[in-house]
CSV table of C-alpha atoms in Angstrom, one decimal:
chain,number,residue,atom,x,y,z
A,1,UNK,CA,100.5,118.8,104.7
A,2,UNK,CA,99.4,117.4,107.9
A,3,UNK,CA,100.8,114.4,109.7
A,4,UNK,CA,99.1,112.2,112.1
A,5,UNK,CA,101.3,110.2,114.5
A,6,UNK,CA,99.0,107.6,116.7
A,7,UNK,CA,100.0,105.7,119.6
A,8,UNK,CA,100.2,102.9,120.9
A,9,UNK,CA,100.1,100.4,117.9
A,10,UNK,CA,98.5,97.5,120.1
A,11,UNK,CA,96.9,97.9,123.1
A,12,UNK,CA,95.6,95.0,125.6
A,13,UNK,CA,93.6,95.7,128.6
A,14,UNK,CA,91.9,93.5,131.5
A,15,UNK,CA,87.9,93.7,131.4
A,16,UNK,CA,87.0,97.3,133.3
A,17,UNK,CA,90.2,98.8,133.0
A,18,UNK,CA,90.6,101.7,131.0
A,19,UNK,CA,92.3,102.5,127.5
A,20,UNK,CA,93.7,105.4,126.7
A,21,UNK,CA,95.7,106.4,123.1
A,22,UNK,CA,97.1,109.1,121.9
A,23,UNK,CA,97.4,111.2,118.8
A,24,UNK,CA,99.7,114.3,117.7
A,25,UNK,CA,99.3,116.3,114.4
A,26,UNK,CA,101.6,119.0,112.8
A,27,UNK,CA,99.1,121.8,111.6
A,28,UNK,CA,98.3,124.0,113.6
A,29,UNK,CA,95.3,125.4,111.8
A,30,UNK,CA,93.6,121.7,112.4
A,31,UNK,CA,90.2,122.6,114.0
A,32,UNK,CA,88.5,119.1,113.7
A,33,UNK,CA,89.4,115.8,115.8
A,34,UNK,CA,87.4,112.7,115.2
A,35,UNK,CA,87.9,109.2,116.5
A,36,UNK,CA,86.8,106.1,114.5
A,37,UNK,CA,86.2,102.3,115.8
A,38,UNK,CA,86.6,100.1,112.9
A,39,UNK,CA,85.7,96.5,113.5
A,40,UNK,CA,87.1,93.5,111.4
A,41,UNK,CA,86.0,93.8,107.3
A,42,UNK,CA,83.3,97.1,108.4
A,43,UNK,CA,83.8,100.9,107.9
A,44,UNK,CA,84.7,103.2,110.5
A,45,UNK,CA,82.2,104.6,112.8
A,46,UNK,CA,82.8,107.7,114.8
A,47,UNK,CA,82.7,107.0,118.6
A,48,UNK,CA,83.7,111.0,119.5
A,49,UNK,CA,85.1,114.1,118.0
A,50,UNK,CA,86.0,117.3,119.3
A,51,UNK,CA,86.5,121.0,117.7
A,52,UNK,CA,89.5,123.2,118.7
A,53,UNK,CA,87.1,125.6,120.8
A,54,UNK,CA,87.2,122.7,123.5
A,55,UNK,CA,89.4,121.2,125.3
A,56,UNK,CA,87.4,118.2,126.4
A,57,UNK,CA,84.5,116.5,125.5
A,58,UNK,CA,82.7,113.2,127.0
A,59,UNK,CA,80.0,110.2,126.2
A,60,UNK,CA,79.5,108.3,128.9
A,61,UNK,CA,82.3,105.7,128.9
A,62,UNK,CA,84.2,107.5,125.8
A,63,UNK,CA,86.2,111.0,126.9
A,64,UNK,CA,88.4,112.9,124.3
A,65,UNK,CA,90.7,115.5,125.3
A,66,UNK,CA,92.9,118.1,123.3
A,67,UNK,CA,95.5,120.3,124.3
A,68,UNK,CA,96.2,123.1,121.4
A,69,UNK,CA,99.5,124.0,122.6
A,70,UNK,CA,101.0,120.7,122.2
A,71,UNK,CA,99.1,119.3,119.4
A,72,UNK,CA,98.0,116.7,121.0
A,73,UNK,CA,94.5,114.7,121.8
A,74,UNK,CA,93.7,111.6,123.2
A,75,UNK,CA,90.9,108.9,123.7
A,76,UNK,CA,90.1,107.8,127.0
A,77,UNK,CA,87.8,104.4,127.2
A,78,UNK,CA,86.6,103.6,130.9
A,79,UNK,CA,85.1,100.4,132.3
A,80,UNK,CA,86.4,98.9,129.2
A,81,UNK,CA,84.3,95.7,127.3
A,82,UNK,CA,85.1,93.1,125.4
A,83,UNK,CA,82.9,95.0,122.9
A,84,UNK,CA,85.2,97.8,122.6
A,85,UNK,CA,88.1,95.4,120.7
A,86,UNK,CA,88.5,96.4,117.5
A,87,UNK,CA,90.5,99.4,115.5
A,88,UNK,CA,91.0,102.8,116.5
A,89,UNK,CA,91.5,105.5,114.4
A,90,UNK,CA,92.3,109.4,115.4
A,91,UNK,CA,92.1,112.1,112.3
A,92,UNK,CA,92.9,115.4,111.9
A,93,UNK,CA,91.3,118.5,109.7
A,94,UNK,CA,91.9,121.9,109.2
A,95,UNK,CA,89.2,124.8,107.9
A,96,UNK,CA,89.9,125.1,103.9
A,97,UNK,CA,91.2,121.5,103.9
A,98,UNK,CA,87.4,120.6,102.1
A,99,UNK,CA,86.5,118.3,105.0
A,100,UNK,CA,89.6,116.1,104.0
A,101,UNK,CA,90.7,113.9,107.0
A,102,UNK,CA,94.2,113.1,107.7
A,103,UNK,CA,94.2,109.6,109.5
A,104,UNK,CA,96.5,108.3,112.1
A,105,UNK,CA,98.2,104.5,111.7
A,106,UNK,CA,95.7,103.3,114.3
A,107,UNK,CA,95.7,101.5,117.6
A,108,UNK,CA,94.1,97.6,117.9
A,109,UNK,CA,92.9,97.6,121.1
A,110,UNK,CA,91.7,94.4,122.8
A,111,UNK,CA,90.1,94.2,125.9
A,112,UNK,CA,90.4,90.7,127.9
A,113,UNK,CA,87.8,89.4,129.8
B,1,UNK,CA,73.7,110.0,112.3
B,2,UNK,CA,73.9,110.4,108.9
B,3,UNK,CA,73.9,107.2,106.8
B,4,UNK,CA,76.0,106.0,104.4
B,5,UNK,CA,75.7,102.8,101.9
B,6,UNK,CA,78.3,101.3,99.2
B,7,UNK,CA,77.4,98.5,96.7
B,8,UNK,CA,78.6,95.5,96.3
B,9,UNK,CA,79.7,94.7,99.7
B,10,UNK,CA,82.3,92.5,98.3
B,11,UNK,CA,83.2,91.4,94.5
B,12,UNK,CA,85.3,89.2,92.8
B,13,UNK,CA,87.0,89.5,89.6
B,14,UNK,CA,89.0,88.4,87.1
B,15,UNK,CA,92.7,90.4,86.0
B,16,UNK,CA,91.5,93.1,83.2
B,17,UNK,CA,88.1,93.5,83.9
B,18,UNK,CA,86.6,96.9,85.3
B,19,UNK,CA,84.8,96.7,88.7
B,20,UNK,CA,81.9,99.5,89.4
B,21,UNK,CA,81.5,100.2,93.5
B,22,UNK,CA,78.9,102.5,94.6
B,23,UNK,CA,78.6,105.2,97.2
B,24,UNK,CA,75.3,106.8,98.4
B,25,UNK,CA,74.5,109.3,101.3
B,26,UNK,CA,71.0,107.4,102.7
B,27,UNK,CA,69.2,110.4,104.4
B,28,UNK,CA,71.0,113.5,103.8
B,29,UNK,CA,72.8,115.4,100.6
B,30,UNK,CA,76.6,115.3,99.5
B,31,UNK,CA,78.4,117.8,97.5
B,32,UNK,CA,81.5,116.5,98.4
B,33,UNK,CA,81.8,112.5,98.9
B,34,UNK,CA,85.6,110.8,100.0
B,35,UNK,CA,87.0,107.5,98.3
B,36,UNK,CA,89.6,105.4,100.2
B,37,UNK,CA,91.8,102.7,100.0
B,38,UNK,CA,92.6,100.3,103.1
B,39,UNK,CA,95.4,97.7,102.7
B,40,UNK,CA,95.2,94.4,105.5
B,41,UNK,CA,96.2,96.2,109.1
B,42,UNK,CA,96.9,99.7,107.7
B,43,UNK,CA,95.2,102.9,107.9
B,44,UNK,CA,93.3,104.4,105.3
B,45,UNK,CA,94.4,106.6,102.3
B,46,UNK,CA,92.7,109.1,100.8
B,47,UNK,CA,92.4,108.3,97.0
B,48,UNK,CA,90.1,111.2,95.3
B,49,UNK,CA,88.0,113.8,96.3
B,50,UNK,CA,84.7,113.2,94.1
B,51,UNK,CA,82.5,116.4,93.6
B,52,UNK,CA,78.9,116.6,92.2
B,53,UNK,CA,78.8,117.9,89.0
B,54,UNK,CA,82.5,118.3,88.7
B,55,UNK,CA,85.9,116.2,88.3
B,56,UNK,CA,87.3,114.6,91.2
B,57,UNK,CA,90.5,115.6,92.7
B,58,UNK,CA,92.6,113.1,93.1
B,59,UNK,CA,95.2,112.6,95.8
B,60,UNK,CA,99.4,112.7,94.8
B,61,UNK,CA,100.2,109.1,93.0
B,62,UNK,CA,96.3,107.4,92.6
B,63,UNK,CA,96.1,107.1,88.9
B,64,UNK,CA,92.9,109.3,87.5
B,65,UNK,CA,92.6,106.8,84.5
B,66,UNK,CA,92.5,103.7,86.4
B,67,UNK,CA,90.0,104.8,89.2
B,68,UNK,CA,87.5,107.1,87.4
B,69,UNK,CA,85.0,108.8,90.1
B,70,UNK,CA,81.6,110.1,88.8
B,71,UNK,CA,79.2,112.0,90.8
B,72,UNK,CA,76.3,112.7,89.2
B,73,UNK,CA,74.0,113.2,92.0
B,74,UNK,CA,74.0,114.8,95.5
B,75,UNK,CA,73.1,110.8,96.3
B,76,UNK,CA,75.9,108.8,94.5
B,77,UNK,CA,79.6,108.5,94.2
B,78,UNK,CA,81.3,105.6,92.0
B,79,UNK,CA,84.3,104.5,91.9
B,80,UNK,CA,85.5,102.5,89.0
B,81,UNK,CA,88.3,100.6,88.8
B,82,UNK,CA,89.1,99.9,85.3
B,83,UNK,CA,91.4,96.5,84.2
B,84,UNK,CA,91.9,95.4,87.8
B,85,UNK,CA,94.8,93.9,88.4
B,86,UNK,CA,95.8,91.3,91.7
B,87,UNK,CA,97.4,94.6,93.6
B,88,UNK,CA,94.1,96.8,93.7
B,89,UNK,CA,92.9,93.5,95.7
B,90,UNK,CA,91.7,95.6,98.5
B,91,UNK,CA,89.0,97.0,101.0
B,92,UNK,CA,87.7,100.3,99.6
B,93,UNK,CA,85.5,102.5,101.5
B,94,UNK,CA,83.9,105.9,100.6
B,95,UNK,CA,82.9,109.0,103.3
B,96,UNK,CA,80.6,112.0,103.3
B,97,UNK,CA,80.5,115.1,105.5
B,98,UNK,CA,76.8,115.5,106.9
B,99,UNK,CA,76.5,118.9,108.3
B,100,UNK,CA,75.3,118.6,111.6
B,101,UNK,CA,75.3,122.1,114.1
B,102,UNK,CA,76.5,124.2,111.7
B,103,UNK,CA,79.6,121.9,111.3
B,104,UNK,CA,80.3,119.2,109.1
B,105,UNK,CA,80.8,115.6,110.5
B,106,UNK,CA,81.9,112.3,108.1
B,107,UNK,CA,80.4,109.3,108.1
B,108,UNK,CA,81.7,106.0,106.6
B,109,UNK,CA,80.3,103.7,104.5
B,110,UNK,CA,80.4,99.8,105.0
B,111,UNK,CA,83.4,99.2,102.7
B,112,UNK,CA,83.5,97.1,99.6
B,113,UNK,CA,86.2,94.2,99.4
B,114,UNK,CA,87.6,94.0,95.8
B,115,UNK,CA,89.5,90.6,95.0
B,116,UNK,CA,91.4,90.5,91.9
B,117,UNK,CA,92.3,86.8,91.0
């Protein structure tokens, strides 16, 4: 099956700085790459995702890229807030998985002012 | 985006009773609807697969008779967790894709804290 590996585990940045974390899965038929912010006792809510056709995708502060060949993809947060602490969460599916996500460990990221 | 709600937000019960948590898609229709299980700084696990108008699937190791998943509705998911015991203490939170573009994108729910005492 498929296996998420997230990194870093903790991450602290300086107000405006930027955050990036990575993410590497093992399937290589995985086609779908969300990323989830999860804030203290609340559900996930997607921030970005990206399909395999692309290799990059952006929303204003909030940049995702993927590179196939390597399995890997990775969040990139610019001009980081202290709004942006909380937990981040990369995932993984593959077509004929039945939308199933496969979640990485996550990374707390907190941004001081 | 597409919403999704659970009910209760949070419930407390006592060891042996059975605790009813709800899932519903808010504006758009769910064949398919995910149930997970998040322990205190850890990721989420998949528990079941819950299907409308067909037996869930459950994921290797979740016990089918303990956490029995109905989905009777395009609407609604539960998730039942029958003689709760202190270690199913935990946050549980339910998903469903919304097809968006031609592709299908999840969307959370709130969560529901279960204490067991």
């Amino acid at each position: 099956g498929e296996n998420v590996e997230q990194h870093p585990s903790t991450l602290s940045v300086q107000e405006g700085d930027s955050a990036v974390i990575k993410c590497t899965y093992s399937d290589s038929a995985s086609n779908y790459f969300p990323w989830y912010k999860q804030e203290l006792g609340k559900g996930p809510q997607l921030i970005i995702d990206i399909r395999s056709n692309v290799g990059e995708k952006k929303d204003q502060r909030i940049a995702v890229t993927l590179n196939k060949t390597a399995k890997h993809f990775s969040l990139h947060i610019t001009e980081t807030q202290p709004e942006d602490s909380a937990v981040y969460f990369c995932a993984a599916s593959h077509p004929g998985g039945g939308n199933k996500l496969t979640f990485g460990t996550g990374t707390q990221l907190k941004v001081e002012l | 985006g597409a919403v999704v709600s659970q009910h209760p937000s949070w419930v407390i019960c006592k060891s042996g009773t059975s605790v009813k948590i709800e899932c519903r898609s808010l504006d758009f229709q769910a064949t398919t609807m995910f149930w997970y299980r998040q322990f205190p700084k850890q990721s989420l696990m998949l528990m079941a697969t819950s299907n409308e108008g067909s037996k869930a699937t459950y994921e290797q190791g979740v016990e089918k008779d303990k956490f029995l998943i109905n989905h009777a509705s395009l609407t609604l998911s539960t998730l039942t967790v029958t003689s709760a015991h202190p270690e199913d203490s935990s946050f549980y939170i339910c998903s469903a894709p919304a097809r968006q573009d031609s592709t299908d994108t999840q969307y959370f729910g709130p969560g529901t804290r279960l204490t067991v005492l």
